[in-house]
Amino acid sequence: MEINTKTSTIPIKGMSCASCVRAIEKALSKVEGVKEVNVNFSAETATITYDQSKTTVSQLEDAIKKAGYDPIKRSSGKAKTIRLKIIGMDNTHCVHTVSSGLKSLKGIIKKELLVTQKATITYDPELVSLKEIKQTIKELGYEPVEETEGEDYEKEARKKEIRNLKHRTLVAITLSILLLYISMLASAFKLPLPTLIKENLALTQLILATPVMIAGSLFYKRGIIAAIKTKTATMDTLVALGTGTAYVYSLVVSIFILNGKQGFTADNLYYEVAALLIAFILLGKYFEAVVKGKTSEAIKSLIGLQAKTALVKRGGKEIEIPIEEVQAGDLVIVKPGGKIPVDGVIVQGYSAVDESMITGESIPVEKKEGDQVIGATINKTGSFTFKATKVGSETALAQIIKLVEEAQGSKAPIQNLADKISSYFVPAVMIIAILSFIIWYSLGNPLAFALTIFVSVLIIACPCALGLATPTAIMVGTGKGAQNGILIKNARALQKAQQVKTIVFDKTGTLTKGKPEVTNIAALEVWTQKEILKLIAIAEKPSEHPLADAVITYAKKKEISIPPATTFKAIPGKGVVATYSGKELLVGNRAFMRENGLQVTVVEEQLRTLEHEGKSIMILAVNKKIAGFVAVADQLKENAKEAIQMLQRQGKEIIMMTGDNQRTGEAIAKQLGIDRVLAEVLPDEKTNEIKRLQKERKKVAMVGDGINDAPALTQADVGIAIGSGTDIAIESGDIVLIKEDLRDVVKAISLSTYTMKKIKQNLFWAFIYNTVGIPIAAGILYPFTGWLLSPIIAGGAMAFSSVSVVSNSLLMKGWKPRMV
């Protein structure tokens, strides 16, 4: 990212639909210096990347105001943030309902609502209380559960939701079966029925149906009450209108029967239809909740890795405390077989640690004084004491959990289509249902017939399956990735990875181990190899370059003293200039020497030979005269060649990017089987190289170490960062590979391809279901076959469609990477 470039997020009030998003994005894009704008409707925020030298946050806020919306300035020191689990908020319609409801509250500064039922709300406690926020959510038909850090609240909240649905479903099914027996089966099959019930059929059905309607009250709360408050119809609105119409119609007829009005009998009642619909839909919701609970098992398993307690030294004593009470700086004791509670650095002792739950690496890693340890990993043999450096939400595991949660709640570009259709779908279905009722009734059909059509259309058209198609697959896909050491930061990256055709690998630290070693030393004229090594080590001592480390390490190994240079200046990507003992030292590549007017012809043949072997050369010039050089070689990573071959077999174009000269770069590329090399690329030129490839209309992935390659990773269509357990939070890539295994690049692309395949399957069946179901429910087959779709069958089909979509996503749990 450029020095003057900054990204700011501004909360906005007043957005009501997708067109508002476009209006704000258009207004902000016109502001001078704005480079990128992303307006999130559900979170009600605008994230803007801009040039600080050309515009300010105030100017951006003014642009939002001119567009007709209200930017919200954060409260100074008063803002509080609460994280909630909102039970039932598991699709885009529900997210919109809760978001719209919270808009009515003053003091909500920012809110992030996810389909994973997670909510992060920042508010001003002087304007609104937490109690009011929770009460508003409850009034909309959802149950807010406050998150307690360290507690597995996800599990408890899910259990509570499933238990509640189970009880409602049992009540609804039991009473609905009785209703069906009394209203239809007894007379149709000449089955026994008590005289008291025979004489009071209307009253009996009313008594049995009413508790079922109460069991389904969540649909009326969310579908009618919440819809009126938020002025937004949802899928629950369709259920509420369909079943409510059948129940209210039957209630009116019952009143007429009980008052002895002529022309009305128990045959005109539709209580069993309303009750069975509620029972079927509740049963579908119950199964849906059970299977959806399994989509978040990755999060549950990650949370389950956390230690519950820690043994710390305090006041000269060893005491066992809950993990939540561990503070940064505490000395923590870990005994053989114990779980490491938080992240830290070993201060005493030695052991081997099983880090497989974080890195996926099965072989225990040896740890000694000064080494880092990661929370949730398991100590195998020795005992040691470490100083806690990261606790609570800052630990590597907590960062991974947060990253996976955010990814599971993010939206893939393909979901925009489904969301757009869903936003128009409910009103359209209501219109179709009303028109169908009017048309059939006006054609002379009985009221009961037209009512059946009306209810069937409303029920079968619920777009639950459409809303669940993408989020459930994203949840399982990102969770499956986390279990395999592949952290996918957002759904956009998950979708784009399978579109990538060109993959650019950085060389040092990515394809190679990044720990080069000195292999050759050459000295000219009056110099000795020892002197050459010493002078290069002195010049490179302040440098942070991996080649400098290799020289200094080798010099120390040879017991050569390395005094500090008098002056030092680094020239990125070329070399260094230093002075020592009155001598000017130049250390760098041949291009650096040429820039300083020096010719390397005297050593050119030696350089070429070594470069053909893939070695990097550090040439030394003393007082403007070539004195010698050191050759350094970096070892290729294990499985690097295998990973490259796998990707090439899948038709991917592989490019290696390096700061080495063309000859050295091509020598290393040849070992890996890579045909194209971008050589002599300076660190600040990597982004431009990615841009050039994108101008060729290529979908480009960049694979790098996530720190030196940050700008290029950001520029690429998909940035893949090679990470380590303790650096997860600072990685710049869209996808982070926890292990140092490049075959995980293949796995990540394979997972992306498989997830998108499942999403397309889900969307296909959801669209087909509604496309075919609505005309049938509207009675299109009746004139030809005399067949009419029963509302009860429509309810069962609707429930089945949602469960089938979620179940199809759950099949992803059996995913195995395509490693060919």
Coordinates of N, CA and C in Angstrom, one line a residue, residues 326-513:
V326 N -5.4 -15.3 32.8 CA -4.0 -15.2 32.5 C -3.7 -13.8 31.9
Q327 N -2.7 -13.2 32.3 CA -2.3 -11.8 31.8 C -1.0 -11.9 31.1
A328 N -0.8 -10.9 30.2 CA 0.4 -10.8 29.4 C 1.5 -10.5 30.4
G329 N 2.6 -11.3 30.4 CA 3.7 -11.1 31.3 C 3.8 -12.2 32.4
D330 N 2.7 -12.9 32.6 CA 2.6 -14.0 33.5 C 3.6 -15.1 33.1
L331 N 4.3 -15.7 34.2 CA 5.1 -16.9 33.9 C 4.2 -18.1 34.1
V332 N 4.1 -18.9 33.0 CA 3.2 -20.0 32.9 C 4.1 -21.3 32.9
I333 N 3.7 -22.3 33.7 CA 4.4 -23.6 33.8 C 3.6 -24.6 33.0
V334 N 4.3 -25.4 32.2 CA 3.7 -26.4 31.4 C 4.4 -27.7 31.7
K335 N 3.6 -28.7 32.1 CA 4.2 -30.0 32.5 C 4.0 -31.0 31.4
P336 N 4.7 -32.1 31.4 CA 4.6 -33.1 30.3 C 3.2 -33.6 30.1
G337 N 2.7 -33.6 28.8 CA 1.3 -34.0 28.5 C 0.3 -32.8 28.6
G338 N 0.8 -31.7 29.1 CA -0.2 -30.6 29.4 C -0.4 -29.8 28.1
K339 N -1.5 -29.1 28.1 CA -1.9 -28.2 27.0 C -1.4 -26.8 27.3
I340 N -0.7 -26.2 26.3 CA -0.2 -24.8 26.5 C -1.4 -23.9 26.4
P341 N -1.6 -23.1 27.5 CA -2.9 -22.3 27.5 C -2.9 -21.0 26.6
V342 N -1.8 -20.3 26.5 CA -1.8 -19.1 25.7 C -0.5 -19.0 24.9
D343 N -0.3 -18.0 24.1 CA 0.9 -17.8 23.3 C 2.0 -17.2 24.2
G344 N 3.3 -17.5 23.9 CA 4.3 -17.0 24.7 C 5.7 -17.4 24.2
V345 N 6.7 -17.0 25.0 CA 8.1 -17.3 24.7 C 8.7 -18.1 25.9
I346 N 9.4 -19.2 25.6 CA 10.0 -20.1 26.6 C 11.2 -19.3 27.3
V347 N 11.2 -19.3 28.6 CA 12.2 -18.6 29.4 C 13.1 -19.7 30.1
Q348 N 12.6 -20.9 30.3 CA 13.3 -21.9 31.0 C 12.8 -23.3 30.6
G349 N 13.7 -24.2 30.3 CA 13.3 -25.6 30.0 C 13.4 -26.0 28.5
Y350 N 13.1 -27.2 28.2 CA 13.2 -27.7 26.8 C 12.2 -28.8 26.7
S351 N 11.6 -28.9 25.5 CA 10.6 -30.0 25.3 C 10.3 -30.1 23.8
A352 N 9.4 -31.0 23.4 CA 8.9 -31.2 22.1 C 7.4 -30.9 22.1
V353 N 6.9 -30.1 21.2 CA 5.5 -29.7 21.3 C 4.7 -30.1 20.0
D354 N 3.6 -30.7 20.2 CA 2.7 -31.2 19.1 C 1.9 -30.0 18.7
E355 N 2.2 -29.4 17.5 CA 1.5 -28.2 17.0 C 0.5 -28.6 15.9
S356 N 0.2 -29.9 15.8 CA -0.7 -30.3 14.6 C -2.0 -29.7 14.6
M357 N -2.6 -29.3 15.8 CA -4.0 -28.7 15.8 C -4.0 -27.3 15.2
I358 N -2.8 -26.7 15.2 CA -2.7 -25.3 14.6 C -2.1 -25.4 13.2
T359 N -1.0 -26.1 13.1 CA -0.2 -26.1 11.8 C -0.5 -27.3 10.9
G360 N -1.1 -28.3 11.5 CA -1.3 -29.6 10.7 C -0.1 -30.4 10.6
E361 N 1.0 -30.0 11.2 CA 2.3 -30.7 11.1 C 2.3 -31.8 12.2
S362 N 2.3 -33.1 11.8 CA 2.2 -34.2 12.7 C 3.4 -34.4 13.6
I363 N 4.6 -34.0 13.1 CA 5.8 -34.3 13.9 C 6.0 -33.2 14.9
P364 N 6.2 -33.6 16.2 CA 6.4 -32.6 17.3 C 7.6 -31.7 17.0
V365 N 7.5 -30.5 17.4 CA 8.5 -29.5 17.1 C 9.4 -29.3 18.4
E366 N 10.7 -29.4 18.3 CA 11.5 -29.1 19.5 C 11.5 -27.7 19.9
K367 N 11.4 -27.4 21.2 CA 11.3 -26.0 21.7 C 12.4 -25.9 22.8
K368 N 13.1 -24.7 22.7 CA 14.1 -24.4 23.7 C 13.9 -23.0 24.2
E369 N 14.7 -22.5 25.1 CA 14.7 -21.1 25.6 C 14.7 -20.1 24.4
G370 N 13.8 -19.2 24.4 CA 13.7 -18.2 23.4 C 12.8 -18.5 22.3
D371 N 12.3 -19.8 22.2 CA 11.4 -20.2 21.1 C 9.9 -19.8 21.5
Q372 N 9.1 -19.6 20.5 CA 7.7 -19.2 20.7 C 6.9 -20.5 20.8
V373 N 5.9 -20.4 21.7 CA 4.9 -21.5 21.8 C 3.5 -20.9 21.5
I374 N 2.6 -21.8 21.0 CA 1.3 -21.3 20.6 C 0.2 -22.0 21.5
G375 N -0.7 -21.2 22.0 CA -1.8 -21.7 22.8 C -2.6 -22.8 22.1
A376 N -3.0 -23.8 22.9 CA -3.8 -24.9 22.5 C -3.0 -26.1 21.9
T377 N -1.7 -25.8 21.7 CA -0.8 -26.9 21.3 C -0.4 -27.8 22.6
I378 N 0.1 -29.0 22.4 CA 0.3 -29.9 23.5 C 1.8 -30.2 23.7
N379 N 2.2 -30.1 24.9 CA 3.5 -30.4 25.3 C 3.7 -31.9 25.4
K380 N 4.8 -32.5 24.9 CA 4.9 -33.9 24.8 C 5.8 -34.5 25.9
T381 N 7.0 -34.0 26.0 CA 8.0 -34.7 26.9 C 8.4 -33.9 28.1
G382 N 9.2 -32.9 27.8 CA 9.8 -32.1 28.9 C 8.9 -31.2 29.6
S383 N 9.4 -30.4 30.6 CA 8.7 -29.4 31.3 C 9.4 -28.1 31.1
F384 N 8.6 -27.0 31.0 CA 9.2 -25.7 30.7 C 8.3 -24.6 31.3
T385 N 8.9 -23.4 31.4 CA 8.2 -22.2 31.8 C 8.3 -21.2 30.7
F386 N 7.2 -20.5 30.4 CA 7.2 -19.5 29.4 C 6.5 -18.2 29.8
K387 N 6.9 -17.1 29.2 CA 6.3 -15.9 29.5 C 5.1 -15.6 28.5
A388 N 3.9 -15.4 29.1 CA 2.8 -15.1 28.3 C 2.9 -13.8 27.5
T389 N 2.7 -13.8 26.2 CA 2.8 -12.6 25.4 C 1.5 -12.2 24.8
K390 N 0.7 -13.2 24.4 CA -0.6 -12.9 23.9 C -1.7 -13.8 24.6
V391 N -2.7 -13.1 25.1 CA -3.7 -13.8 25.9 C -5.1 -13.4 25.3
G392 N -6.1 -14.1 25.8 CA -7.5 -13.8 25.4 C -7.7 -13.8 23.9
S393 N -8.2 -12.7 23.4 CA -8.6 -12.6 21.9 C -7.3 -12.4 21.1
E394 N -6.2 -12.2 21.7 CA -4.9 -11.9 20.9 C -4.2 -13.2 20.5
T395 N -4.5 -14.3 21.1 CA -3.8 -15.5 20.8 C -4.0 -16.0 19.4
A396 N -3.1 -16.8 18.9 CA -3.2 -17.3 17.5 C -4.5 -18.0 17.3
L397 N -4.9 -18.9 18.3 CA -6.1 -19.7 18.1 C -7.3 -18.7 18.1
A398 N -7.3 -17.7 19.0 CA -8.5 -16.8 19.0 C -8.6 -16.0 17.7
Q399 N -7.4 -15.7 17.1 CA -7.4 -15.0 15.8 C -7.9 -15.9 14.7
I400 N -7.5 -17.2 14.8 CA -8.0 -18.1 13.8 C -9.5 -18.3 13.8
I401 N -10.0 -18.4 15.1 CA -11.5 -18.6 15.3 C -12.2 -17.4 14.7
K402 N -11.7 -16.2 15.1 CA -12.3 -14.9 14.6 C -12.3 -14.8 13.1
L403 N -11.1 -15.2 12.5 CA -11.0 -15.2 11.0 C -12.0 -16.1 10.4
V404 N -12.1 -17.4 10.9 CA -13.1 -18.3 10.3 C -14.5 -17.8 10.5
E405 N -14.8 -17.3 11.7 CA -16.2 -16.7 11.9 C -16.5 -15.6 10.9
E406 N -15.6 -14.8 10.7 CA -15.8 -13.7 9.7 C -16.0 -14.2 8.3
A407 N -15.1 -15.2 8.0 CA -15.2 -15.8 6.6 C -16.6 -16.5 6.4
Q408 N -17.1 -17.2 7.5 CA -18.3 -17.9 7.4 C -19.5 -16.9 7.2
G409 N -19.3 -15.7 7.8 CA -20.4 -14.7 7.7 C -20.3 -13.8 6.5
S410 N -19.2 -13.9 5.7 CA -19.0 -13.0 4.6 C -19.8 -13.5 3.4
K411 N -20.0 -12.6 2.4 CA -20.8 -12.8 1.3 C -20.0 -13.0 0.0
A412 N -20.2 -14.1 -0.7 CA -19.5 -14.4 -2.0 C -20.2 -13.5 -3.1
P413 N -19.5 -13.1 -4.1 CA -20.1 -12.3 -5.2 C -21.3 -13.0 -5.8
I414 N -21.2 -14.3 -5.9 CA -22.3 -15.1 -6.5 C -23.6 -15.0 -5.7
Q415 N -23.5 -14.7 -4.4 CA -24.7 -14.6 -3.5 C -25.5 -13.3 -3.8
N416 N -24.8 -12.3 -4.4 CA -25.5 -11.1 -4.7 C -26.8 -11.3 -5.6
L417 N -26.6 -12.3 -6.6 CA -27.7 -12.6 -7.5 C -28.9 -13.1 -6.6
A418 N -28.6 -14.1 -5.8 CA -29.6 -14.7 -4.9 C -30.3 -13.7 -4.0
D419 N -29.5 -12.8 -3.4 CA -30.0 -11.8 -2.6 C -30.9 -10.8 -3.3
K420 N -30.5 -10.4 -4.5 CA -31.3 -9.5 -5.3 C -32.7 -10.1 -5.7
I421 N -32.6 -11.4 -6.1 CA -33.9 -12.1 -6.4 C -34.8 -12.2 -5.2
S422 N -34.2 -12.6 -4.0 CA -34.9 -12.7 -2.8 C -35.6 -11.4 -2.4
S423 N -34.9 -10.3 -2.6 CA -35.5 -9.0 -2.1 C -36.8 -8.7 -2.9
Y424 N -36.9 -9.1 -4.1 CA -38.1 -8.9 -4.9 C -39.1 -10.1 -4.9
F425 N -38.5 -11.2 -4.4 CA -39.3 -12.4 -4.5 C -40.5 -12.5 -3.6
V426 N -40.4 -12.1 -2.3 CA -41.5 -12.2 -1.4 C -42.7 -11.3 -1.9
P427 N -42.5 -10.0 -2.2 CA -43.6 -9.2 -2.7 C -44.2 -9.7 -3.9
A428 N -43.3 -10.2 -4.9 CA -43.8 -10.8 -6.1 C -44.7 -12.0 -5.9
V429 N -44.3 -12.9 -4.9 CA -45.1 -14.1 -4.6 C -46.5 -13.7 -4.0
M430 N -46.5 -12.7 -3.1 CA -47.7 -12.2 -2.5 C -48.7 -11.7 -3.6
I431 N -48.1 -11.0 -4.6 CA -48.9 -10.5 -5.7 C -49.5 -11.7 -6.5
I432 N -48.6 -12.7 -6.8 CA -49.0 -13.9 -7.6 C -50.2 -14.6 -6.8
A433 N -50.0 -14.7 -5.5 CA -51.0 -15.5 -4.7 C -52.3 -14.7 -4.7
I434 N -52.3 -13.4 -4.6 CA -53.5 -12.6 -4.6 C -54.2 -12.7 -6.0
L435 N -53.4 -12.5 -7.0 CA -54.0 -12.6 -8.4 C -54.6 -14.0 -8.7
S436 N -53.8 -15.0 -8.2 CA -54.3 -16.4 -8.4 C -55.7 -16.6 -7.7
F437 N -55.8 -16.1 -6.5 CA -57.0 -16.2 -5.8 C -58.2 -15.4 -6.5
I438 N -57.9 -14.2 -7.0 CA -58.9 -13.4 -7.7 C -59.3 -14.1 -9.0
I439 N -58.4 -14.6 -9.7 CA -58.7 -15.2 -11.0 C -59.5 -16.4 -10.9
W440 N -59.1 -17.3 -10.0 CA -59.9 -18.6 -9.8 C -61.3 -18.3 -9.2
Y441 N -61.3 -17.4 -8.3 CA -62.7 -17.1 -7.7 C -63.6 -16.4 -8.7
S442 N -63.0 -15.5 -9.5 CA -63.8 -14.8 -10.5 C -64.3 -15.7 -11.6
L443 N -63.6 -16.9 -11.8 CA -64.1 -17.9 -12.8 C -65.2 -18.7 -12.3
G444 N -65.7 -18.4 -11.1 CA -66.9 -19.1 -10.6 C -66.6 -20.3 -9.6
N445 N -65.3 -20.4 -9.3 CA -64.9 -21.5 -8.3 C -65.3 -21.1 -6.9
P446 N -65.5 -22.1 -6.0 CA -65.9 -21.8 -4.6 C -64.7 -21.1 -3.9
L447 N -65.1 -20.4 -2.9 CA -64.2 -19.6 -2.1 C -63.1 -20.5 -1.5
A448 N -63.5 -21.7 -1.1 CA -62.5 -22.7 -0.5 C -61.5 -23.1 -1.5
F449 N -61.9 -23.2 -2.8 CA -61.0 -23.6 -3.8 C -59.9 -22.5 -4.1
A450 N -60.4 -21.3 -4.2 CA -59.5 -20.1 -4.4 C -58.6 -19.9 -3.2
L451 N -59.1 -20.2 -2.0 CA -58.3 -20.0 -0.8 C -57.2 -21.1 -0.8
T452 N -57.5 -22.3 -1.3 CA -56.5 -23.3 -1.3 C -55.3 -22.9 -2.2
I453 N -55.7 -22.3 -3.4 CA -54.7 -21.8 -4.3 C -53.8 -20.8 -3.7
F454 N -54.5 -19.8 -3.0 CA -53.8 -18.7 -2.3 C -52.8 -19.2 -1.3
V455 N -53.2 -20.1 -0.5 CA -52.4 -20.6 0.6 C -51.2 -21.5 0.0
S456 N -51.5 -22.3 -1.0 CA -50.5 -23.1 -1.6 C -49.3 -22.3 -2.2
V457 N -49.7 -21.2 -2.9 CA -48.7 -20.4 -3.6 C -47.8 -19.7 -2.5
L458 N -48.4 -19.2 -1.5 CA -47.7 -18.5 -0.4 C -46.7 -19.5 0.3
I459 N -47.1 -20.7 0.5 CA -46.3 -21.6 1.3 C -45.2 -22.2 0.4
I460 N -45.5 -22.7 -0.8 CA -44.5 -23.3 -1.6 C -43.4 -22.4 -2.0
A461 N -43.7 -21.1 -2.1 CA -42.8 -20.1 -2.7 C -41.8 -19.6 -1.7
C462 N -41.8 -20.0 -0.4 CA -40.8 -19.5 0.6 C -39.4 -19.7 0.0
P463 N -38.6 -18.6 -0.1 CA -37.3 -18.7 -0.7 C -36.2 -19.1 0.3
C464 N -36.6 -19.9 1.3 CA -35.6 -20.3 2.3 C -34.4 -21.0 1.6
A465 N -34.7 -21.9 0.7 CA -33.6 -22.7 0.0 C -32.7 -21.7 -0.7
L466 N -33.3 -20.7 -1.3 CA -32.5 -19.7 -2.0 C -31.5 -18.9 -1.1
G467 N -32.1 -18.6 0.1 CA -31.3 -17.8 1.0 C -30.2 -18.7 1.7
L468 N -30.4 -20.0 1.7 CA -29.5 -20.9 2.4 C -28.4 -21.5 1.5
A469 N -28.7 -21.4 0.2 CA -27.8 -22.0 -0.8 C -26.4 -21.7 -0.7
T470 N -26.1 -20.4 -0.6 CA -24.7 -19.9 -0.6 C -24.1 -20.0 0.8
P471 N -24.7 -19.3 1.9 CA -24.1 -19.3 3.2 C -23.7 -20.6 3.8
T472 N -24.6 -21.6 3.6 CA -24.3 -22.9 4.2 C -23.0 -23.6 3.6
A473 N -22.9 -23.4 2.3 CA -21.7 -24.0 1.6 C -20.5 -23.2 2.0
I474 N -20.6 -21.9 2.1 CA -19.5 -21.1 2.6 C -19.0 -21.5 4.0
M475 N -20.0 -21.7 4.9 CA -19.7 -22.1 6.2 C -18.9 -23.4 6.3
V476 N -19.4 -24.4 5.5 CA -18.8 -25.7 5.6 C -17.4 -25.6 4.9
G477 N -17.4 -24.9 3.7 CA -16.1 -24.8 3.0 C -15.0 -24.1 3.8
T478 N -15.3 -23.0 4.4 CA -14.3 -22.3 5.2 C -13.9 -23.1 6.4
G479 N -14.9 -23.7 7.0 CA -14.6 -24.6 8.2 C -13.7 -25.7 7.8
K480 N -14.0 -26.4 6.6 CA -13.2 -27.5 6.2 C -11.7 -27.0 5.9
G481 N -11.6 -25.8 5.3 CA -10.3 -25.2 5.1 C -9.5 -25.1 6.4
A482 N -10.2 -24.5 7.4 CA -9.5 -24.3 8.7 C -9.0 -25.6 9.3
Q483 N -9.8 -26.7 9.1 CA -9.4 -28.0 9.6 C -8.1 -28.5 8.9
N484 N -7.9 -28.0 7.7 CA -6.8 -28.5 6.9 C -5.6 -27.5 6.8
G485 N -5.7 -26.5 7.8 CA -4.6 -25.5 7.8 C -4.7 -24.4 6.7
I486 N -5.9 -24.3 6.1 CA -6.1 -23.3 5.1 C -7.1 -22.3 5.6
L487 N -6.6 -21.1 5.9 CA -7.5 -20.0 6.4 C -8.0 -19.1 5.3
I488 N -9.3 -19.2 5.0 CA -9.8 -18.4 3.9 C -10.5 -17.2 4.6
K489 N -10.0 -16.0 4.3 CA -10.5 -14.8 5.1 C -11.9 -14.3 4.7
N490 N -12.3 -14.6 3.5 CA -13.6 -14.1 3.1 C -14.2 -15.0 1.9
A491 N -15.5 -14.9 1.7 CA -16.1 -15.7 0.7 C -15.7 -15.3 -0.7
R492 N -15.4 -14.0 -0.9 CA -14.9 -13.5 -2.2 C -13.7 -14.3 -2.6
A493 N -12.7 -14.5 -1.7 CA -11.5 -15.2 -2.0 C -11.8 -16.7 -2.3
L494 N -12.8 -17.2 -1.6 CA -13.2 -18.6 -1.8 C -13.7 -18.8 -3.2
Q495 N -14.5 -17.8 -3.7 CA -15.0 -17.9 -5.1 C -14.0 -17.6 -6.1
K496 N -13.1 -16.6 -5.9 CA -12.2 -16.2 -6.9 C -11.0 -17.2 -7.1
A497 N -10.7 -18.0 -6.1 CA -9.5 -18.9 -6.2 C -9.7 -19.9 -7.3
Q498 N -10.9 -20.4 -7.5 CA -11.1 -21.4 -8.6 C -11.1 -20.7 -10.0
Q499 N -11.1 -19.4 -10.1 CA -11.0 -18.7 -11.4 C -9.6 -18.4 -11.8
V500 N -8.7 -18.6 -10.9 CA -7.3 -18.3 -11.1 C -6.7 -19.2 -12.2
K501 N -6.0 -18.5 -13.2 CA -5.3 -19.3 -14.2 C -3.8 -19.1 -14.2
T502 N -3.3 -18.0 -13.5 CA -1.9 -17.7 -13.4 C -1.5 -17.6 -12.0
I503 N -0.5 -18.3 -11.5 CA 0.0 -18.2 -10.1 C 1.4 -17.8 -10.1
V504 N 1.7 -16.7 -9.4 CA 3.0 -16.1 -9.3 C 3.5 -16.5 -7.9
F505 N 4.7 -17.1 -7.9 CA 5.4 -17.5 -6.6 C 6.5 -16.6 -6.4
D506 N 6.6 -16.0 -5.2 CA 7.8 -15.3 -4.8 C 8.9 -16.4 -4.5
K507 N 10.1 -16.1 -4.8 CA 11.2 -17.1 -4.6 C 11.6 -17.3 -3.1
T508 N 12.2 -16.3 -2.6 CA 12.8 -16.4 -1.3 C 11.8 -16.5 -0.2
G509 N 11.9 -17.6 0.6 CA 10.9 -17.8 1.7 C 9.6 -18.4 1.3
T510 N 9.4 -18.6 0.0 CA 8.2 -19.2 -0.5 C 8.5 -20.5 -1.2
L511 N 9.2 -20.4 -2.3 CA 9.7 -21.6 -3.0 C 11.0 -22.2 -2.3
T512 N 11.7 -21.3 -1.7 CA 12.9 -21.7 -1.0 C 12.7 -21.5 0.5
K513 N 13.6 -22.1 1.3 CA 13.4 -22.1 2.7 C 13.7 -20.7 3.3

